[in-house]
Tab-separated table of C-alpha atoms and ligand atoms in Angstrom:
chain	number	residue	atom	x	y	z
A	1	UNK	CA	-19.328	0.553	5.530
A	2	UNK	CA	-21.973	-1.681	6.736
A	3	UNK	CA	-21.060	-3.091	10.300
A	4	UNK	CA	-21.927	-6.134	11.994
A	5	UNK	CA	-23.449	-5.890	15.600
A	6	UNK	CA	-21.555	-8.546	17.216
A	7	UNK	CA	-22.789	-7.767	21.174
A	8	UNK	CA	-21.305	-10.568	22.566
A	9	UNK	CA	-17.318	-9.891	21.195
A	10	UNK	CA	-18.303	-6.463	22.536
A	11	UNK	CA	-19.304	-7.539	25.993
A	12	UNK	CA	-16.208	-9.911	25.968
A	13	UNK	CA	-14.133	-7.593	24.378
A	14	UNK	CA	-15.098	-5.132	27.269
A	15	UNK	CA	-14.600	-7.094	29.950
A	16	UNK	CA	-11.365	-7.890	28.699
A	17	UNK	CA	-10.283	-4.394	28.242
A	18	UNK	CA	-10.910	-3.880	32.199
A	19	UNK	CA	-9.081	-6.370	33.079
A	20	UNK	CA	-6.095	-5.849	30.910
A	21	UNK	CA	-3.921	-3.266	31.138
A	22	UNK	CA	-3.736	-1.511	27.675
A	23	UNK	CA	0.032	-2.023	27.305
A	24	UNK	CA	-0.245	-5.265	28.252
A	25	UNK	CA	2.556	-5.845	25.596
A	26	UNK	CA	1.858	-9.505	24.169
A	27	UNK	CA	-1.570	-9.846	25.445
A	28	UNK	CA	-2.303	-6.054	24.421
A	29	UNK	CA	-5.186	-6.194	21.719
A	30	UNK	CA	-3.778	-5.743	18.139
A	31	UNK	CA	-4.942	-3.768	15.272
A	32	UNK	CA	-6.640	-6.646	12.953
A	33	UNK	CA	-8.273	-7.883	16.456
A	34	UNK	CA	-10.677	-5.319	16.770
A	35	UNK	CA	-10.738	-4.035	13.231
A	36	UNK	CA	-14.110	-4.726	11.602
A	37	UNK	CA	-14.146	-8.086	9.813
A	38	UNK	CA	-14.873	-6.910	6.520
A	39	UNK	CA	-11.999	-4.878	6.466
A	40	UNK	CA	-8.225	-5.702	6.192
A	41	UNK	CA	-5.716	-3.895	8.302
A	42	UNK	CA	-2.172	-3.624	6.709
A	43	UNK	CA	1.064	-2.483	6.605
A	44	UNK	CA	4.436	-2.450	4.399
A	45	UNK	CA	6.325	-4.944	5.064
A	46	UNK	CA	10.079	-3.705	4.831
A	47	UNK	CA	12.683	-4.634	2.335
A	48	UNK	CA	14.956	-3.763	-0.507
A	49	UNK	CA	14.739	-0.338	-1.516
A	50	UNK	CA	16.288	2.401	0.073
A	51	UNK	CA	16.829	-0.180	2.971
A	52	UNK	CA	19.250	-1.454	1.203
A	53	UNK	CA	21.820	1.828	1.573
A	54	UNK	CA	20.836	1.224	5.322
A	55	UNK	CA	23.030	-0.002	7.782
A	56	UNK	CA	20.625	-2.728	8.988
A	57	UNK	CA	19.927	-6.338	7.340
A	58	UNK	CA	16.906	-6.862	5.407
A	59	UNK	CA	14.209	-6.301	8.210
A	60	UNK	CA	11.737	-8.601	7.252
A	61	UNK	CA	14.025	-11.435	7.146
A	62	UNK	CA	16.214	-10.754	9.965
A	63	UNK	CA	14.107	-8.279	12.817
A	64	UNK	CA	12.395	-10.913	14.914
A	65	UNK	CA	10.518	-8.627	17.286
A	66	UNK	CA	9.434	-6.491	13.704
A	67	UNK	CA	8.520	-9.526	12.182
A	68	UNK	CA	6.192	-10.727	15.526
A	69	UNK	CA	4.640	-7.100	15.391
A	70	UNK	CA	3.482	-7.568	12.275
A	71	UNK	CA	1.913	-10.597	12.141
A	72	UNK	CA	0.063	-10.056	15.742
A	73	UNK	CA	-0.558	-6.514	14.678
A	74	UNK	CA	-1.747	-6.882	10.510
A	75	UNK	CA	-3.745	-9.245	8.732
A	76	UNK	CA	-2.488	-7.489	4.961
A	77	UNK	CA	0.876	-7.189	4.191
A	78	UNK	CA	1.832	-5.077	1.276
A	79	UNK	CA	5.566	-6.074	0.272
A	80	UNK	CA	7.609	-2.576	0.019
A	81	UNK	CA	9.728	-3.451	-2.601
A	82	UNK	CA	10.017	-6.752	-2.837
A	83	UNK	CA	7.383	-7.529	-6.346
A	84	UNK	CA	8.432	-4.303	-8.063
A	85	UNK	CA	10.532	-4.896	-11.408
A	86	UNK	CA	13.863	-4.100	-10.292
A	87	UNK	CA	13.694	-6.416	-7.666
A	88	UNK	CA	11.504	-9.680	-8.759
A	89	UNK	CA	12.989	-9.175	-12.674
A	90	UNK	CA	16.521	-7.860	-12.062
A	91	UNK	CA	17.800	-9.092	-15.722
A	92	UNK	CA	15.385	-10.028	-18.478
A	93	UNK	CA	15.862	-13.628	-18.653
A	94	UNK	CA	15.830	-14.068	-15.148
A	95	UNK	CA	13.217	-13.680	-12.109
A	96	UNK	CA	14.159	-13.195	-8.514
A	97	UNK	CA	11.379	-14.437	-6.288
A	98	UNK	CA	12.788	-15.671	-3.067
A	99	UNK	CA	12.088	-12.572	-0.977
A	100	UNK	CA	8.428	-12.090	-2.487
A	101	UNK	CA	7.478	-15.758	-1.616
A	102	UNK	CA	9.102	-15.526	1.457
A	103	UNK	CA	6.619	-12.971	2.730
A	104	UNK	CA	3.694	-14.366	0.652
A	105	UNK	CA	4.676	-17.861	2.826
A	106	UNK	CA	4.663	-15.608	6.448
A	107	UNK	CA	1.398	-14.042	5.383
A	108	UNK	CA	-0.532	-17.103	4.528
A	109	UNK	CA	0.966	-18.549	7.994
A	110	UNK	CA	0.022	-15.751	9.968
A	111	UNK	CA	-3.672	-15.593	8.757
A	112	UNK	CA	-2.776	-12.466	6.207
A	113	UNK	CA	-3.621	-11.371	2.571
A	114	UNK	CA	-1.296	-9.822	0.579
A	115	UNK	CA	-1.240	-6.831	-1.810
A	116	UNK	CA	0.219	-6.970	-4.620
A	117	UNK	CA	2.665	-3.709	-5.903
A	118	UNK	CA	3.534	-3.451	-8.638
A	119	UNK	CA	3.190	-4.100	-12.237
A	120	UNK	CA	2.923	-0.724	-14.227
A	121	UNK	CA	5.044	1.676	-13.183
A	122	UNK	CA	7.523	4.498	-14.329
A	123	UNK	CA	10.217	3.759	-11.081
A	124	UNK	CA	12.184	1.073	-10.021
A	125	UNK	CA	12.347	-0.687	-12.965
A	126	UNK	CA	15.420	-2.636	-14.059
A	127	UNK	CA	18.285	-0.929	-15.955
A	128	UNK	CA	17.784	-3.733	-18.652
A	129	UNK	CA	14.278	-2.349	-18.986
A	130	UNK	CA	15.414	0.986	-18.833
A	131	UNK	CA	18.513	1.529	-20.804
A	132	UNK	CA	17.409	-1.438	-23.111
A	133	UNK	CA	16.377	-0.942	-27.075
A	134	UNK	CA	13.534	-2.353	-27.407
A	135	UNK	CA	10.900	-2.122	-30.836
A	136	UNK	CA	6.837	-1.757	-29.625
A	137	UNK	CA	5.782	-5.280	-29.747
A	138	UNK	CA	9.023	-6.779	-28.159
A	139	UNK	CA	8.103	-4.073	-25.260
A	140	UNK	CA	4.472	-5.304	-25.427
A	141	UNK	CA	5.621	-8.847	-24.997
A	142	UNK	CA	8.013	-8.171	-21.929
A	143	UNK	CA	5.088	-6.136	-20.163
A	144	UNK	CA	2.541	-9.037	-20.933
A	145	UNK	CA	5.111	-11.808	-20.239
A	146	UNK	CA	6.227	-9.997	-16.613
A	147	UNK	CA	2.474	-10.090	-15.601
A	148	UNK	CA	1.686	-13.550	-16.723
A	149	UNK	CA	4.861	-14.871	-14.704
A	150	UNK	CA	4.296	-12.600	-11.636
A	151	UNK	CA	0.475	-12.366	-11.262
A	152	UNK	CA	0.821	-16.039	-12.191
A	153	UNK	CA	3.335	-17.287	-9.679
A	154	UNK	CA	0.735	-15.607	-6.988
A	155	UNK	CA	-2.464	-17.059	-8.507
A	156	UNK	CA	-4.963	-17.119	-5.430
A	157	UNK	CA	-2.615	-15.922	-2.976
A	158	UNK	CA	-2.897	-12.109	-3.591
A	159	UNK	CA	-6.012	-10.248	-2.594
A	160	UNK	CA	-5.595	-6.933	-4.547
A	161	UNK	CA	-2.791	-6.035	-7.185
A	162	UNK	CA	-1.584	-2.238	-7.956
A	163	UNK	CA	-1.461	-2.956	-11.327
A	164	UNK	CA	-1.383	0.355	-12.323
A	165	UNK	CA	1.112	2.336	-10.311
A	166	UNK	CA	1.106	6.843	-10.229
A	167	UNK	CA	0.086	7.165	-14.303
A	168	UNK	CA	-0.997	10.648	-13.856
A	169	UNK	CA	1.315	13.688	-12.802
A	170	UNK	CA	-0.154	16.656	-10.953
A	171	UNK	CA	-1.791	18.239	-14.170
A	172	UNK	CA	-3.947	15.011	-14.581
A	173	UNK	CA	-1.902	13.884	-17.596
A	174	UNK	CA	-0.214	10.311	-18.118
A	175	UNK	CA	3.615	10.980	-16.642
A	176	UNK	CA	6.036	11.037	-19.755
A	177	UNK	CA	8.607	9.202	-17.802
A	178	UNK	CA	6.298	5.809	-17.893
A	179	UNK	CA	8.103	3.872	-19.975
A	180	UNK	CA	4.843	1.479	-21.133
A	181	UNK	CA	2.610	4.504	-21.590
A	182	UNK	CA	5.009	6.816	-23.425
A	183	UNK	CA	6.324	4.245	-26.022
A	184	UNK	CA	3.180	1.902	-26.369
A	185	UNK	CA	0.007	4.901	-25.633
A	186	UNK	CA	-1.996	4.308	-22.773
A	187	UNK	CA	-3.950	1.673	-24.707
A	188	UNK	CA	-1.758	-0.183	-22.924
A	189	UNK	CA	-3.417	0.456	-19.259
A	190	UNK	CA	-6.485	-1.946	-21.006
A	191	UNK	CA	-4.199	-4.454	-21.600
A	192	UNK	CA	-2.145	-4.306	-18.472
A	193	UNK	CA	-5.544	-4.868	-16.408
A	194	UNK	CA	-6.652	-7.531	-18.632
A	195	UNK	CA	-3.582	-9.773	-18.334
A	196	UNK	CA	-3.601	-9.577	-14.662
A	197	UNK	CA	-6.971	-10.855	-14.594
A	198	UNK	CA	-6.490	-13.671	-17.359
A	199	UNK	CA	-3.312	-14.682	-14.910
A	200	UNK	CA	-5.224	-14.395	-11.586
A	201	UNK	CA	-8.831	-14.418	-12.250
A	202	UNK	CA	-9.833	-13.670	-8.623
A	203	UNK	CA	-7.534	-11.292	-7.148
A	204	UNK	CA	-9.200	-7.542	-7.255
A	205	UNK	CA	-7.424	-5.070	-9.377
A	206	UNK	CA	-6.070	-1.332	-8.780
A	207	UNK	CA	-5.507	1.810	-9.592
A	208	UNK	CA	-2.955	3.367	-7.400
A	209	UNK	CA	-1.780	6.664	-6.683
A	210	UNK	CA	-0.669	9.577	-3.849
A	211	UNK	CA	-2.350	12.591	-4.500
A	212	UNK	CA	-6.066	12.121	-5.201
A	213	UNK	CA	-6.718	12.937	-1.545
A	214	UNK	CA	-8.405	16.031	-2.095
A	215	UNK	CA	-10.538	16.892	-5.246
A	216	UNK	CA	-8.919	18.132	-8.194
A	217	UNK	CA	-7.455	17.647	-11.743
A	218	UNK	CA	-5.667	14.464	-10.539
A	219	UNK	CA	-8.655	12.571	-9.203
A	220	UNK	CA	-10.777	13.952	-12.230
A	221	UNK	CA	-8.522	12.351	-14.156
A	222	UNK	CA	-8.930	9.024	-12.633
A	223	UNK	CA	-11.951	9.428	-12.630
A	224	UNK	CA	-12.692	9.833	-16.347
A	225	UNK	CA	-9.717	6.821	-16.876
A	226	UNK	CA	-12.128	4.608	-14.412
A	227	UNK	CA	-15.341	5.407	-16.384
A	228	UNK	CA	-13.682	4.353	-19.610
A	229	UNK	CA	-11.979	1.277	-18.461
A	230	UNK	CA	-15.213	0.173	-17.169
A	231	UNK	CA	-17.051	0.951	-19.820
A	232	UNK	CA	-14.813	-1.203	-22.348
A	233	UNK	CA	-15.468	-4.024	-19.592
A	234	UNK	CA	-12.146	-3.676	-18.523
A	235	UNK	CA	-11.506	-6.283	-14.869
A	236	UNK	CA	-10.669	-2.979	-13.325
A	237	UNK	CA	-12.089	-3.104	-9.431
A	238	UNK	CA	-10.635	-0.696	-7.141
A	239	UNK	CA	-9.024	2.682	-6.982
A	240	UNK	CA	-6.889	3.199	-3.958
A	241	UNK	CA	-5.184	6.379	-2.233
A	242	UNK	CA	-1.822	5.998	-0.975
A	243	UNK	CA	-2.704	9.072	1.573
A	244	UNK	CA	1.397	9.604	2.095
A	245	UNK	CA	0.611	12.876	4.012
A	246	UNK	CA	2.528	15.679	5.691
A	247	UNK	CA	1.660	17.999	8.223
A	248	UNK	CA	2.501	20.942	6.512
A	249	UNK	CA	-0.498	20.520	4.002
A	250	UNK	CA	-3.364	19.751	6.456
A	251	UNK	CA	-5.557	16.902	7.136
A	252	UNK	CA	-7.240	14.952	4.055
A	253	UNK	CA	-10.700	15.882	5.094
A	254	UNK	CA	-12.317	15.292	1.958
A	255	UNK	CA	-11.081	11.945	1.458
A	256	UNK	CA	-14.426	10.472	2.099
A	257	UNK	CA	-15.947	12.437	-0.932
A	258	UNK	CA	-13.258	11.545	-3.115
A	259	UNK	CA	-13.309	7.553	-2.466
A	260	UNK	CA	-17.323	7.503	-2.673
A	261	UNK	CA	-16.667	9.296	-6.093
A	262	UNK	CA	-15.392	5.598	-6.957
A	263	UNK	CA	-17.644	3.624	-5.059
A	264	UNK	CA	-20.352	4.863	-6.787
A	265	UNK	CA	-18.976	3.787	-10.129
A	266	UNK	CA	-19.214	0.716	-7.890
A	267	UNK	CA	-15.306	0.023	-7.351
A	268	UNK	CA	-14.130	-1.143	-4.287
A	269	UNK	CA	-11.626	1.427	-2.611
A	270	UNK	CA	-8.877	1.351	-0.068
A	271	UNK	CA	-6.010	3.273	1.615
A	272	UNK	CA	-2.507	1.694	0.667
A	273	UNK	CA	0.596	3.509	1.886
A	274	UNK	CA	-0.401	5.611	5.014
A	275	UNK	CA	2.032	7.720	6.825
A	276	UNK	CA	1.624	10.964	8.692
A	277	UNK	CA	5.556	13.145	8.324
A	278	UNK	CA	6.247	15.985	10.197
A	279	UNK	CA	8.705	18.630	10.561
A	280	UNK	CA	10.905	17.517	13.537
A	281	UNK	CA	11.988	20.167	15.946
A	282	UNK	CA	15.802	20.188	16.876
A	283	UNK	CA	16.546	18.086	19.182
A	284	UNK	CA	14.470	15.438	17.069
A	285	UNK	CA	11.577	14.129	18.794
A	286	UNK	CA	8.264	15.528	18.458
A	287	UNK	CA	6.104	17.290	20.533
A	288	UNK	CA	3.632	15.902	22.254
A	289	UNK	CA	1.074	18.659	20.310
A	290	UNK	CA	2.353	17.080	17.017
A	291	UNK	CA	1.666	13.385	17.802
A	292	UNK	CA	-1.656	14.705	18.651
A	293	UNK	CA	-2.056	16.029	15.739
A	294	UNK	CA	-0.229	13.421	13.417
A	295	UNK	CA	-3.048	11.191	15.387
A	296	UNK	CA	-5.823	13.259	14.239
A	297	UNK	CA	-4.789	12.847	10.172
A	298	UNK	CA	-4.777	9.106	10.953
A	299	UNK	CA	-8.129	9.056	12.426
A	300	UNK	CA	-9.512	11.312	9.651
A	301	UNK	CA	-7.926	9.081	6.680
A	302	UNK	CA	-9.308	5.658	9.013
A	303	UNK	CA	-12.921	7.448	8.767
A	304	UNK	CA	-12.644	8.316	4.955
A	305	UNK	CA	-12.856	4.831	4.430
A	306	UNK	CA	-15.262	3.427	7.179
A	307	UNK	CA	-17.571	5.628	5.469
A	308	UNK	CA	-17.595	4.301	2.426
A	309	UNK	CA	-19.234	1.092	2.100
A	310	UNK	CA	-16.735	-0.330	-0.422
A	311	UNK	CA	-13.210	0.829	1.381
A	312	UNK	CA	-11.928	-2.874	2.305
A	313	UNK	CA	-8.207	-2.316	2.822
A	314	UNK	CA	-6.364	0.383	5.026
A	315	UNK	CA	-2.745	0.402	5.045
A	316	UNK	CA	-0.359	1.933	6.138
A	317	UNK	CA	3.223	2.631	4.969
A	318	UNK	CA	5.361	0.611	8.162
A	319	UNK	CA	4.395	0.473	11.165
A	320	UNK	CA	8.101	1.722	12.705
A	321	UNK	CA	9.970	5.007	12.400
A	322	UNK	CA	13.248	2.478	12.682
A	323	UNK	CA	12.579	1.704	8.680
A	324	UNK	CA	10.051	4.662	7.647
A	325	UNK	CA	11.179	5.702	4.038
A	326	UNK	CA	10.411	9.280	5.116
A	327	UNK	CA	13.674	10.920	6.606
A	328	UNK	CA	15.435	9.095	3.719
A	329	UNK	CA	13.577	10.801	1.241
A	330	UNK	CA	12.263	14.028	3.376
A	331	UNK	CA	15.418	14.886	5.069
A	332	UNK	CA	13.661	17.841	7.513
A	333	UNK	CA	10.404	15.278	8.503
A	334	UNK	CA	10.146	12.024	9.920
A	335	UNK	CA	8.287	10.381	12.795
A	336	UNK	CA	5.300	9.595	10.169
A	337	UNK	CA	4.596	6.231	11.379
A	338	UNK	CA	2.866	4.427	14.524
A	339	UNK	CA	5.418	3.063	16.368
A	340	UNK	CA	9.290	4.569	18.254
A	341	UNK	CA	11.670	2.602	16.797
A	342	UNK	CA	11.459	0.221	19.668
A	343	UNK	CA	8.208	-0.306	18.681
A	344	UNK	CA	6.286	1.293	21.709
A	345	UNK	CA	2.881	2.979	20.204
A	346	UNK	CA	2.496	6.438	19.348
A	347	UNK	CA	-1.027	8.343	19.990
A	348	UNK	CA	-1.473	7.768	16.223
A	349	UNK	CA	-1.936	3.790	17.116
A	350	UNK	CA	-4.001	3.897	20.141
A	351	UNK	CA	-6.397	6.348	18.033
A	352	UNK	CA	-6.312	3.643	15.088
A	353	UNK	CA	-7.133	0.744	17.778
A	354	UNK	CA	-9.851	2.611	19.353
A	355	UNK	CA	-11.717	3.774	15.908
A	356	UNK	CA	-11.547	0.282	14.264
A	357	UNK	CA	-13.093	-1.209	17.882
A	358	UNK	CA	-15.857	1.026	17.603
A	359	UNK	CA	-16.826	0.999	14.049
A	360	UNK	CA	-16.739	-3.311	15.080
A	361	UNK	CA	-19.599	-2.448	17.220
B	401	LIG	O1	9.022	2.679	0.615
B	401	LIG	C1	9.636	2.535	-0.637
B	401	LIG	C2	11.126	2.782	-0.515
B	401	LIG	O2	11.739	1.741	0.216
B	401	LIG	C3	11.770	2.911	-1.891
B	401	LIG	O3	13.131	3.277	-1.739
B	401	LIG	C4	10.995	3.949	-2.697
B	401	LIG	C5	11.582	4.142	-4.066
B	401	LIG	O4	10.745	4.869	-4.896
B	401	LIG	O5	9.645	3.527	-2.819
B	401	LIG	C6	8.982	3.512	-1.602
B	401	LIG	O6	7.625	3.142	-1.770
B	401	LIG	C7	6.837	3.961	-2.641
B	401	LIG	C8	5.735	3.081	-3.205
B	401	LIG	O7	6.279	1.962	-3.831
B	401	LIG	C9	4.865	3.841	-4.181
B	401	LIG	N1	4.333	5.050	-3.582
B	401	LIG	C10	5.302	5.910	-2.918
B	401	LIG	C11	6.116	5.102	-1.905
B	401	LIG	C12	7.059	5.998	-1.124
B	401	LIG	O8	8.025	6.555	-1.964
C-alpha cells in the first residue's frame, strides 16, 4: 500500500507518545488514530444473533463504555447481524430497520463508514424465505426487490457491501444450501451485483468469504468467478477474506499472495471478520505464550493487507471477548478477540496499534 510520509504527525505523534503513558485510558491513542489514512480500521458492531440467547441486552444499544470504545477506537463499523435478512426483512411484506439505522446514524456521528453484510446468502434468512413456496421469477423479484429497498435505504452511506456472502463450499463449488443459487443458477450472482450498484451507484461491492486464506480450490474458484464477472462488466470491486482463524491451523502466511491474486485483476481487497480463537487451558484464561502468539496471527493478517496496494479495509470480528461469537459456536476456544471483557487490551491490540503507526510513517 502506498504510504504517505507525514514527518510532522510523526514528530508530534512521538513526542506525544513520551509523554503519555500508553494506557493512558481516554487519552491512550486509538486504532483509526494512527492507522494509515487510506485505510479503514473496523470492527463488528454487536447485535442480534446469537446475542440474542445471551443474557445481556442488545450491546450496541445498551453497553455505554462498548459503545465509547468503538467509536474512539474504529472508523468502520460492520453491523453483525443487524442488515442480514432475518433481521432487516423478518416477514415478506415488512422491513425492520430501526437497529441498522441506528448504527448507520452512530457511525456517520462518530466520523465512521459502514460495511454493508449482507445480501446473498445461504444463512440467516427468514423462515418466510425459507419454508416459503415460491415459483423462479417470484424468487427473482423478492431477491431484486430486498436489494433495491436495502442497498437503497443506505444510498451513500455505505462504503462497501458483501453482496455476495460464502457461495463456494470447501471443494470450490457453489454451496447447495444457497437458496438464490440452487433454485435460480448462479446467473443470479450477475444480477445480484448489478442491482446493488443500480441502487447505490457509489458504494464498492464484495465478494465475501472465510477460507480463501491460503491458496487452494476455494480461492481458485473465486478467482475464476472474479475473472468472469469482470469480464461481463459486472460492478464487482472487491474480494474480501473474513480471516476467522484458529490457532490450531497456523498463521495465514500466505495471505498476502492470495489478496494480490485480486488486486491484480485490479479489485480492491480487504479483511472483514478478524478473530484469532484458541484452545483455552482449564482454568480458562490463556497463557501468556498464547496471547503472544494469537498477537503474531494478527500482525501477519494486518501485513497481508498493508502489502497490497489495494487492501483498504481491515476488520475485525468485535473488539471484546464479553460478545465474541466464538465460545458460542466453538465451545473448547475463545479469547479470539483484542480486548478482556472489561475491555483492557490484549498483546494482540498493542501489536495492531504499533503496525498501523508505522506503516503511517
Ligand atoms: O457473529 C455472528 C453471530 O452473531 C451469528 O449468530 C452468526 C450466525 O451465523 O453469524 C456470525 O457472523 C458470521 C458472519 O455473518 C459471516 N461470516 C461468519 C461469521 C461468524 O459465524
Amino acid at each position: 500500500m502506498k504510504r504517505t510520509v507525514l514527518a510532522v504527525v510523526t514528530v508530534l505523534a512521538t513526542s506525544a507518545a513520551l509523554i503519555q503513558p500508553v494506557q493512558a485510558g481516554g487519552h491512550a491513542k486509538s486504532l483509526r488514530s494512527v492507522a494509515p489514512r487510506d485505510l479503514r480500521i473496523g470492527t463488528a458492531v454487536a447485535g442480534g444473533g446469537h446475542h440474542l440467547d445471551q443474557p445481556y441486552p442488545d450491546p450496541f444499544t445498551y453497553d455505554k463504555p462498548y459503545r465509547r470504545v468503538l467509536a474512539k477506537e474504529f472508523n468502520s463499523a460492520s453491523p453483525e447481524n443487524q442488515m442480514k435478512w432475518e433481521f432487516i426483512h423478518p416477514e415478506r411484506n415488512k422491513y425492520n430497520f430501526g437497529p441498522a439505522d441506528a448504527i448507520v446514524k452512530f457511525a456517520r456521528q462518530n466520523g465512521q463508514v459502514v460495511r454493508g453484510h449482507t445480501l446473498l446468502w445461504h444463512s440467516q434468512n427468514p423462515a418466510w424465505l425459507n419454508e416459503g413456496t415460491f415459483t423462479k421469477a417470484e424468487l427473482r423479484q423478492i431477491l431484486k426487490s430486498h436489494i433495491f429497498t436495502v442497498v437503497g435505504r443506505y444510498k451513500g452511506k455505505i462504503q462497501q457491501w458483501d453482496v455476495a456472502n460464502e457461495i463456494f463450499n470447501e471443494n470450490g463449488e457453489y454451496r447447495s444450501e444457497n437458496i438464490w443459487i440452487r433454485e435460480l443458477g448462479p446467473g443470479i450472482i450477475a444480477d445480484a451485483f448489478r442491482w446493488a450498484h443500480q441502487a447505490d451507484p457509489k458504494a464498492q461491492l464484495f465478494l465475501n468469504d472465510y477460507g480463501v486464506e491460503w491458496p487452494g480450490v476455494k480461492v481458485d474458484a473465486y478467482e475464476a468467478l472474479a475473472k468472469q464477472l469482470l469480464a461481463d462488466r459486472v460492478p464487482l470491486h472487491g474480494f474480501a477474506s473474513q480471516a476467522h482463524l484458529s490457532m490450531r491451523y497456523g498463521a495465514p502466511d500466505q495471505l498476502a499472495g492470495v489478496l494480490q491474486r485480486f488486486d491484480d485483476l485490479g479489485l480492491k481487497t480487504a479483511i472483514t471478520e478478524l478473530d484469532v480463537r484458541m484452545d483455552l487451558p482449564e482454568g480458562g484464561a490463556p497463557t501468556a505464550e498464547q496471547l503472544a502468539t494469537q498477537a503474531s496471527y494478527y500482525k501477519t493478517t494486518l501485513d497481508a493487507c498493508l502489502a497490497v496496494a489495494g487492501c483498504n479495509s481491515f476488520t475485525i470480528w468485535g473488539f471484546t471477548d464479553k460478545y465474541s461469537w466464538v465460545p458460542v459456536f466453538f465451545p473448547a476456544e475463545g479469547a479470539a478477540t483484542v480486548m478482556w471483557d472489561d475491555f483492557t487490551k490484549k498483546p494482540a491490540y498493542y501489536t495492531l496499534r504499533d503496525t498501523l503507526a508505522a506503516a503511517r510513517r
